[in-house]
Short mmCIF file of N, CA and C and ligand atoms in Angstrom, two decimals:
data_model
loop_
_atom_site.label_atom_id
_atom_site.label_comp_id
_atom_site.label_asym_id
_atom_site.label_seq_id
_atom_site.Cartn_x
_atom_site.Cartn_y
_atom_site.Cartn_z
N MET R 203 81.77 48.08 -27.69
CA MET R 203 81.29 48.21 -26.32
C MET R 203 80.29 47.10 -25.97
N ALA R 204 79.34 46.89 -26.87
CA ALA R 204 78.28 45.93 -26.57
C ALA R 204 78.59 44.57 -27.19
N GLY R 205 79.83 44.19 -27.17
CA GLY R 205 80.26 42.98 -27.84
C GLY R 205 79.56 41.71 -27.41
N THR R 206 79.18 41.61 -26.13
CA THR R 206 78.56 40.38 -25.66
C THR R 206 77.04 40.44 -25.63
N ARG R 207 76.51 41.58 -26.03
CA ARG R 207 75.05 41.70 -26.01
C ARG R 207 74.42 40.86 -27.11
N PRO R 208 73.38 40.06 -26.76
CA PRO R 208 72.73 39.27 -27.82
C PRO R 208 71.87 40.16 -28.70
N GLU R 209 71.62 39.70 -29.89
CA GLU R 209 70.70 40.43 -30.78
C GLU R 209 69.31 40.40 -30.17
N PRO R 210 68.52 41.49 -30.36
CA PRO R 210 67.14 41.44 -29.86
C PRO R 210 66.31 40.44 -30.66
N HIS R 211 65.28 39.94 -30.00
CA HIS R 211 64.35 39.06 -30.71
C HIS R 211 63.64 39.85 -31.80
N ARG R 212 63.26 39.18 -32.86
CA ARG R 212 62.49 39.83 -33.92
C ARG R 212 61.00 39.67 -33.64
N LEU R 213 60.22 40.69 -34.04
CA LEU R 213 58.77 40.60 -33.87
C LEU R 213 58.18 39.40 -34.61
N SER R 214 58.86 39.00 -35.68
CA SER R 214 58.35 37.86 -36.46
C SER R 214 58.38 36.56 -35.66
N ALA R 215 59.03 36.58 -34.49
CA ALA R 215 59.01 35.40 -33.61
C ALA R 215 57.62 35.16 -33.05
N ILE R 216 56.75 36.19 -33.06
CA ILE R 216 55.41 36.07 -32.48
C ILE R 216 54.42 35.60 -33.54
N ALA R 217 53.92 34.38 -33.35
CA ALA R 217 52.96 33.81 -34.31
C ALA R 217 51.55 34.35 -34.05
N SER R 218 51.22 34.56 -32.79
CA SER R 218 49.89 35.02 -32.38
C SER R 218 49.96 35.35 -30.89
N PHE R 219 48.82 35.72 -30.31
CA PHE R 219 48.75 36.01 -28.88
C PHE R 219 47.61 35.24 -28.23
N HIS R 220 47.73 35.04 -26.94
CA HIS R 220 46.61 34.57 -26.12
C HIS R 220 46.33 35.59 -25.04
N ALA R 221 45.06 35.73 -24.70
CA ALA R 221 44.66 36.40 -23.45
C ALA R 221 43.95 35.32 -22.63
N HIS R 222 44.43 35.06 -21.43
CA HIS R 222 43.76 34.11 -20.54
C HIS R 222 42.97 34.91 -19.51
N VAL R 223 41.67 34.69 -19.49
CA VAL R 223 40.78 35.42 -18.57
C VAL R 223 40.47 34.51 -17.39
N TYR R 224 40.93 34.90 -16.21
CA TYR R 224 40.77 34.09 -15.00
C TYR R 224 39.52 34.54 -14.24
N TYR R 225 38.87 33.56 -13.62
CA TYR R 225 37.66 33.86 -12.85
C TYR R 225 37.56 32.89 -11.69
N ASP R 226 36.67 33.22 -10.77
CA ASP R 226 36.31 32.28 -9.71
C ASP R 226 34.78 32.31 -9.58
N GLN R 227 34.25 31.67 -8.56
CA GLN R 227 32.78 31.64 -8.39
C GLN R 227 32.20 33.04 -8.35
N ASP R 228 32.91 33.90 -7.68
CA ASP R 228 32.46 35.27 -7.45
C ASP R 228 32.45 36.11 -8.73
N THR R 229 33.36 35.81 -9.66
CA THR R 229 33.50 36.65 -10.85
C THR R 229 33.08 35.91 -12.14
N HIS R 230 32.47 34.75 -11.98
CA HIS R 230 32.09 33.95 -13.16
C HIS R 230 31.17 34.73 -14.10
N ARG R 231 30.21 35.42 -13.54
CA ARG R 231 29.26 36.18 -14.37
C ARG R 231 29.95 37.30 -15.15
N GLU R 232 30.90 37.95 -14.50
CA GLU R 232 31.66 39.01 -15.18
C GLU R 232 32.51 38.43 -16.30
N ALA R 233 33.06 37.25 -16.06
CA ALA R 233 33.86 36.59 -17.10
C ALA R 233 32.98 36.24 -18.29
N GLU R 234 31.75 35.83 -18.00
CA GLU R 234 30.79 35.50 -19.05
C GLU R 234 30.44 36.73 -19.87
N GLU R 235 30.21 37.83 -19.17
CA GLU R 235 29.86 39.08 -19.83
C GLU R 235 31.03 39.58 -20.70
N LEU R 236 32.24 39.51 -20.14
CA LEU R 236 33.42 39.95 -20.89
C LEU R 236 33.59 39.11 -22.16
N ARG R 237 33.39 37.81 -22.02
CA ARG R 237 33.51 36.90 -23.16
C ARG R 237 32.51 37.27 -24.26
N HIS R 238 31.30 37.56 -23.84
CA HIS R 238 30.24 37.96 -24.76
C HIS R 238 30.62 39.26 -25.48
N TRP R 239 31.08 40.23 -24.72
CA TRP R 239 31.50 41.52 -25.29
C TRP R 239 32.63 41.34 -26.29
N ILE R 240 33.61 40.50 -25.94
CA ILE R 240 34.75 40.27 -26.84
C ILE R 240 34.25 39.68 -28.16
N GLY R 241 33.38 38.68 -28.07
CA GLY R 241 32.84 38.02 -29.26
C GLY R 241 32.07 38.97 -30.16
N GLU R 242 31.42 39.95 -29.56
CA GLU R 242 30.66 40.93 -30.34
C GLU R 242 31.54 41.94 -31.06
N ARG R 243 32.79 42.07 -30.61
CA ARG R 243 33.64 43.18 -31.07
C ARG R 243 34.92 42.80 -31.79
N PHE R 244 35.41 41.57 -31.60
CA PHE R 244 36.75 41.23 -32.11
C PHE R 244 36.77 39.89 -32.83
N VAL R 245 37.61 39.83 -33.87
CA VAL R 245 37.84 38.57 -34.58
C VAL R 245 38.89 37.79 -33.78
N VAL R 246 38.42 36.83 -33.02
CA VAL R 246 39.29 36.04 -32.14
C VAL R 246 38.81 34.59 -32.13
N THR R 247 39.58 33.75 -31.48
CA THR R 247 39.13 32.37 -31.23
C THR R 247 38.86 32.24 -29.74
N LEU R 248 37.59 32.10 -29.39
CA LEU R 248 37.23 31.94 -27.98
C LEU R 248 37.38 30.47 -27.60
N GLY R 249 38.24 30.22 -26.63
CA GLY R 249 38.46 28.84 -26.18
C GLY R 249 37.41 28.43 -25.17
N ARG R 250 37.39 27.15 -24.84
CA ARG R 250 36.35 26.69 -23.91
C ARG R 250 36.69 27.07 -22.47
N TRP R 251 35.66 26.97 -21.63
CA TRP R 251 35.81 27.27 -20.21
C TRP R 251 36.58 26.15 -19.54
N HIS R 252 37.55 26.51 -18.73
CA HIS R 252 38.25 25.52 -17.89
C HIS R 252 37.94 25.86 -16.44
N ASP R 253 36.93 25.20 -15.89
CA ASP R 253 36.53 25.50 -14.51
C ASP R 253 37.53 24.99 -13.48
N ALA R 254 38.37 24.05 -13.91
CA ALA R 254 39.45 23.57 -13.03
C ALA R 254 40.77 24.01 -13.65
N PRO R 255 41.78 24.32 -12.80
CA PRO R 255 43.08 24.75 -13.32
C PRO R 255 43.64 23.73 -14.31
N VAL R 256 44.23 24.23 -15.39
CA VAL R 256 44.78 23.35 -16.42
C VAL R 256 46.16 23.86 -16.82
N GLY R 257 47.09 22.95 -17.07
CA GLY R 257 48.44 23.33 -17.51
C GLY R 257 49.10 24.28 -16.52
N PRO R 258 49.68 25.37 -17.01
CA PRO R 258 50.41 26.29 -16.12
C PRO R 258 49.50 27.24 -15.35
N HIS R 259 48.18 27.17 -15.61
CA HIS R 259 47.25 28.14 -15.03
C HIS R 259 46.77 27.69 -13.66
N GLU R 260 46.87 28.60 -12.68
CA GLU R 260 46.55 28.24 -11.29
C GLU R 260 45.08 28.40 -10.95
N ARG R 261 44.33 29.05 -11.85
CA ARG R 261 42.91 29.30 -11.58
C ARG R 261 42.09 28.88 -12.78
N ALA R 262 40.78 28.85 -12.57
CA ALA R 262 39.86 28.62 -13.67
C ALA R 262 40.02 29.76 -14.68
N MET R 263 39.89 29.44 -15.96
CA MET R 263 40.08 30.48 -16.99
C MET R 263 39.52 30.02 -18.32
N TYR R 264 39.36 30.95 -19.24
CA TYR R 264 39.21 30.61 -20.65
C TYR R 264 40.22 31.40 -21.45
N GLN R 265 40.51 30.86 -22.63
CA GLN R 265 41.55 31.46 -23.48
C GLN R 265 40.90 32.24 -24.63
N VAL R 266 41.49 33.37 -24.96
CA VAL R 266 41.10 34.11 -26.15
C VAL R 266 42.36 34.17 -27.02
N ALA R 267 42.33 33.50 -28.18
CA ALA R 267 43.49 33.50 -29.08
C ALA R 267 43.25 34.53 -30.17
N PHE R 268 44.29 35.28 -30.53
CA PHE R 268 44.09 36.33 -31.54
C PHE R 268 45.37 36.60 -32.32
N ALA R 269 45.17 37.12 -33.52
CA ALA R 269 46.27 37.41 -34.43
C ALA R 269 47.01 38.66 -33.98
N VAL R 270 48.25 38.77 -34.42
CA VAL R 270 49.11 39.91 -34.08
C VAL R 270 48.41 41.24 -34.38
N GLU R 271 47.68 41.31 -35.50
CA GLU R 271 47.02 42.57 -35.91
C GLU R 271 45.90 42.98 -34.95
N VAL R 272 45.39 42.04 -34.16
CA VAL R 272 44.28 42.34 -33.25
C VAL R 272 44.78 42.94 -31.92
N PHE R 273 46.06 42.70 -31.63
CA PHE R 273 46.63 43.16 -30.36
C PHE R 273 46.36 44.64 -30.07
N PRO R 274 46.65 45.56 -31.03
CA PRO R 274 46.52 47.00 -30.70
C PRO R 274 45.09 47.47 -30.46
N VAL R 275 44.11 46.65 -30.76
CA VAL R 275 42.73 47.04 -30.42
C VAL R 275 42.21 46.26 -29.23
N LEU R 276 42.46 44.95 -29.21
CA LEU R 276 41.91 44.14 -28.12
C LEU R 276 42.56 44.43 -26.77
N VAL R 277 43.89 44.57 -26.74
CA VAL R 277 44.56 44.70 -25.45
C VAL R 277 44.20 46.01 -24.74
N PRO R 278 44.21 47.17 -25.43
CA PRO R 278 43.75 48.39 -24.74
C PRO R 278 42.28 48.30 -24.33
N TRP R 279 41.47 47.63 -25.14
CA TRP R 279 40.05 47.46 -24.79
C TRP R 279 39.93 46.63 -23.51
N LEU R 280 40.76 45.59 -23.38
CA LEU R 280 40.75 44.77 -22.15
C LEU R 280 41.21 45.59 -20.94
N MET R 281 42.15 46.50 -21.16
CA MET R 281 42.61 47.36 -20.06
C MET R 281 41.44 48.16 -19.48
N LEU R 282 40.55 48.59 -20.38
CA LEU R 282 39.42 49.42 -19.95
C LEU R 282 38.26 48.58 -19.40
N ASN R 283 38.19 47.33 -19.79
CA ASN R 283 36.96 46.57 -19.55
C ASN R 283 37.11 45.27 -18.76
N HIS R 284 38.29 44.97 -18.23
CA HIS R 284 38.47 43.70 -17.53
C HIS R 284 37.78 43.68 -16.16
N GLY R 285 37.43 44.86 -15.63
CA GLY R 285 36.76 44.91 -14.33
C GLY R 285 37.62 44.29 -13.25
N ARG R 286 37.05 43.34 -12.51
CA ARG R 286 37.79 42.69 -11.41
C ARG R 286 38.60 41.49 -11.89
N LEU R 287 38.52 41.19 -13.18
CA LEU R 287 39.16 39.96 -13.68
C LEU R 287 40.65 40.17 -13.96
N SER R 288 41.44 39.17 -13.65
CA SER R 288 42.85 39.15 -14.04
C SER R 288 42.97 38.53 -15.42
N VAL R 289 43.79 39.17 -16.26
CA VAL R 289 43.99 38.66 -17.63
C VAL R 289 45.49 38.57 -17.89
N LEU R 290 45.93 37.41 -18.36
CA LEU R 290 47.33 37.22 -18.78
C LEU R 290 47.38 37.30 -20.30
N VAL R 291 48.16 38.24 -20.81
CA VAL R 291 48.34 38.35 -22.26
C VAL R 291 49.76 37.88 -22.58
N HIS R 292 49.86 36.89 -23.46
CA HIS R 292 51.20 36.39 -23.79
C HIS R 292 51.35 36.11 -25.28
N PRO R 293 52.56 36.30 -25.79
CA PRO R 293 52.81 35.98 -27.20
C PRO R 293 52.98 34.47 -27.35
N ASN R 294 52.79 33.98 -28.54
CA ASN R 294 53.11 32.59 -28.87
C ASN R 294 54.32 32.57 -29.78
N THR R 295 55.47 32.28 -29.17
CA THR R 295 56.69 32.07 -29.94
C THR R 295 56.93 30.56 -29.90
N THR R 296 58.15 30.14 -29.98
CA THR R 296 58.42 28.71 -29.82
C THR R 296 59.05 28.44 -28.45
N GLN R 297 58.80 29.40 -27.49
CA GLN R 297 59.34 29.25 -26.14
C GLN R 297 58.23 29.40 -25.10
N PRO R 298 57.44 28.35 -24.89
CA PRO R 298 56.26 28.45 -24.01
C PRO R 298 56.57 28.98 -22.60
N LEU R 299 57.68 28.58 -22.03
CA LEU R 299 57.98 29.03 -20.67
C LEU R 299 58.19 30.55 -20.65
N ALA R 300 59.01 31.07 -21.53
CA ALA R 300 59.23 32.51 -21.60
C ALA R 300 57.95 33.24 -22.00
N ASP R 301 57.17 32.65 -22.90
CA ASP R 301 55.92 33.28 -23.35
C ASP R 301 55.01 33.62 -22.16
N HIS R 302 54.92 32.68 -21.20
CA HIS R 302 54.00 32.84 -20.08
C HIS R 302 54.61 33.58 -18.89
N THR R 303 55.90 33.88 -18.95
CA THR R 303 56.56 34.52 -17.80
C THR R 303 57.28 35.80 -18.25
N GLU R 304 58.47 35.65 -18.77
CA GLU R 304 59.30 36.79 -19.16
C GLU R 304 58.63 37.68 -20.22
N TYR R 305 57.93 37.10 -21.18
CA TYR R 305 57.37 37.86 -22.29
C TYR R 305 55.92 38.31 -22.05
N ALA R 306 55.33 37.90 -20.94
CA ALA R 306 53.89 38.11 -20.73
C ALA R 306 53.60 39.44 -20.06
N LEU R 307 52.36 39.88 -20.16
CA LEU R 307 51.91 41.04 -19.38
C LEU R 307 50.57 40.71 -18.73
N TRP R 308 50.34 41.33 -17.59
CA TRP R 308 49.09 41.12 -16.84
C TRP R 308 48.24 42.38 -16.91
N ILE R 309 46.95 42.17 -17.09
CA ILE R 309 45.97 43.24 -16.95
C ILE R 309 45.19 42.90 -15.69
N GLY R 310 45.13 43.84 -14.76
CA GLY R 310 44.54 43.53 -13.46
C GLY R 310 45.57 42.89 -12.56
N ARG R 311 45.10 42.24 -11.53
CA ARG R 311 46.00 41.69 -10.51
C ARG R 311 46.76 40.48 -11.07
N PRO R 312 48.10 40.49 -10.99
CA PRO R 312 48.86 39.33 -11.48
C PRO R 312 48.62 38.10 -10.61
N LEU R 313 48.52 36.95 -11.23
CA LEU R 313 48.37 35.68 -10.53
C LEU R 313 49.62 34.85 -10.79
N GLY R 314 49.67 33.68 -10.22
CA GLY R 314 50.83 32.81 -10.43
C GLY R 314 50.74 32.04 -11.73
N ILE R 315 51.87 31.56 -12.19
CA ILE R 315 51.97 30.66 -13.35
C ILE R 315 52.84 29.50 -12.91
N ARG R 316 52.39 28.28 -13.21
CA ARG R 316 53.18 27.10 -12.88
C ARG R 316 54.18 26.83 -14.00
N GLY R 317 55.34 27.48 -13.87
CA GLY R 317 56.34 27.39 -14.92
C GLY R 317 56.81 25.97 -15.17
N GLU R 318 56.78 25.14 -14.12
CA GLU R 318 57.27 23.76 -14.28
C GLU R 318 56.39 22.94 -15.21
N LYS R 319 55.19 23.47 -15.51
CA LYS R 319 54.29 22.76 -16.43
C LYS R 319 54.57 23.10 -17.89
N LEU R 320 55.54 23.99 -18.11
CA LEU R 320 55.77 24.48 -19.48
C LEU R 320 57.11 24.02 -20.02
N LEU R 321 57.12 23.72 -21.30
CA LEU R 321 58.36 23.37 -21.98
C LEU R 321 59.13 24.65 -22.32
N GLU R 322 60.44 24.53 -22.40
CA GLU R 322 61.23 25.70 -22.79
C GLU R 322 61.10 25.98 -24.27
N THR R 323 61.02 24.93 -25.07
CA THR R 323 60.83 25.14 -26.51
C THR R 323 59.74 24.21 -27.02
N ALA R 324 59.09 24.64 -28.09
CA ALA R 324 58.00 23.85 -28.67
C ALA R 324 57.86 24.21 -30.13
N GLU R 325 57.04 23.43 -30.82
CA GLU R 325 56.71 23.73 -32.21
C GLU R 325 55.92 25.03 -32.26
N ALA R 326 55.97 25.71 -33.39
CA ALA R 326 55.19 26.94 -33.57
C ALA R 326 53.70 26.61 -33.52
N GLU R 327 52.91 27.56 -33.02
CA GLU R 327 51.44 27.42 -32.98
C GLU R 327 50.89 27.33 -34.40
N LEU R 328 49.80 26.62 -34.55
CA LEU R 328 49.13 26.56 -35.84
C LEU R 328 48.37 27.87 -36.07
N PRO R 329 48.13 28.22 -37.35
CA PRO R 329 47.37 29.44 -37.61
C PRO R 329 45.99 29.39 -36.94
N LEU R 330 45.51 30.57 -36.54
CA LEU R 330 44.23 30.65 -35.82
C LEU R 330 43.04 30.46 -36.76
N ILE R 331 42.00 29.88 -36.22
CA ILE R 331 40.72 29.84 -36.91
C ILE R 331 39.72 30.59 -36.02
N PRO R 332 39.47 31.88 -36.34
CA PRO R 332 38.56 32.66 -35.50
C PRO R 332 37.17 32.04 -35.46
N ASN R 333 36.47 32.18 -34.34
CA ASN R 333 35.12 31.64 -34.21
C ASN R 333 34.12 32.70 -33.74
N THR R 334 34.46 33.96 -33.98
CA THR R 334 33.52 35.04 -33.65
C THR R 334 33.13 35.77 -34.93
N THR R 335 31.97 36.41 -34.89
CA THR R 335 31.53 37.24 -36.02
C THR R 335 31.10 38.59 -35.44
N PRO R 336 32.10 39.46 -35.19
CA PRO R 336 31.82 40.72 -34.51
C PRO R 336 30.86 41.60 -35.31
N SER R 337 30.00 42.32 -34.59
CA SER R 337 29.02 43.20 -35.24
C SER R 337 29.02 44.58 -34.60
N LEU R 338 29.83 44.77 -33.56
CA LEU R 338 29.85 46.06 -32.86
C LEU R 338 31.24 46.66 -32.93
N PRO R 339 31.35 48.00 -32.95
CA PRO R 339 32.67 48.64 -32.89
C PRO R 339 33.23 48.51 -31.48
N ALA R 340 34.55 48.47 -31.39
CA ALA R 340 35.19 48.42 -30.07
C ALA R 340 35.26 49.83 -29.51
ZN1 ZN D 649 48.10 30.66 -23.64
#
C-alpha cells in the first residue's frame, strides 16, 4: 500500500539544536534577562548578540546552541519563560533550509525566515563547546 512512501528520517540525523531568541529595542532587556536565566540553568553555548539581522534571520537575535539531551528540559522551560520574545527552535541536520523551516518550531509569535539565504545541504555541525556553568535548577 505504502510503496512510494519514503522512509522516515532517523533521529540520529540531528547533531544538535539551536534556539534563536529574537528581540527589538522594546524587548532587549527581557532578552538579556532570559539569556542570564538560561546561563544559570542549562549547559548550552550562548552565542553573541546580533543587533542587526544576519543570515536567514529577519530580526535582531542571539543564538543558544545545545545538545540533543538538553532539548527535553530547555524547550519546555522556554515555553514557560519566553515572555514576549519569539524563539525559533531548530535541529541541526545537514539540511539548513529544512532545519529553519520544515523542521523548526516557534515558541511565541512566529516571525519570517529568509529561506533564500540558506543552503539546501551543508556539512554537519561541529560538536558543541558549552560556555555556561549552571548553578540553579530549572
Ligand atoms: Zn540556528
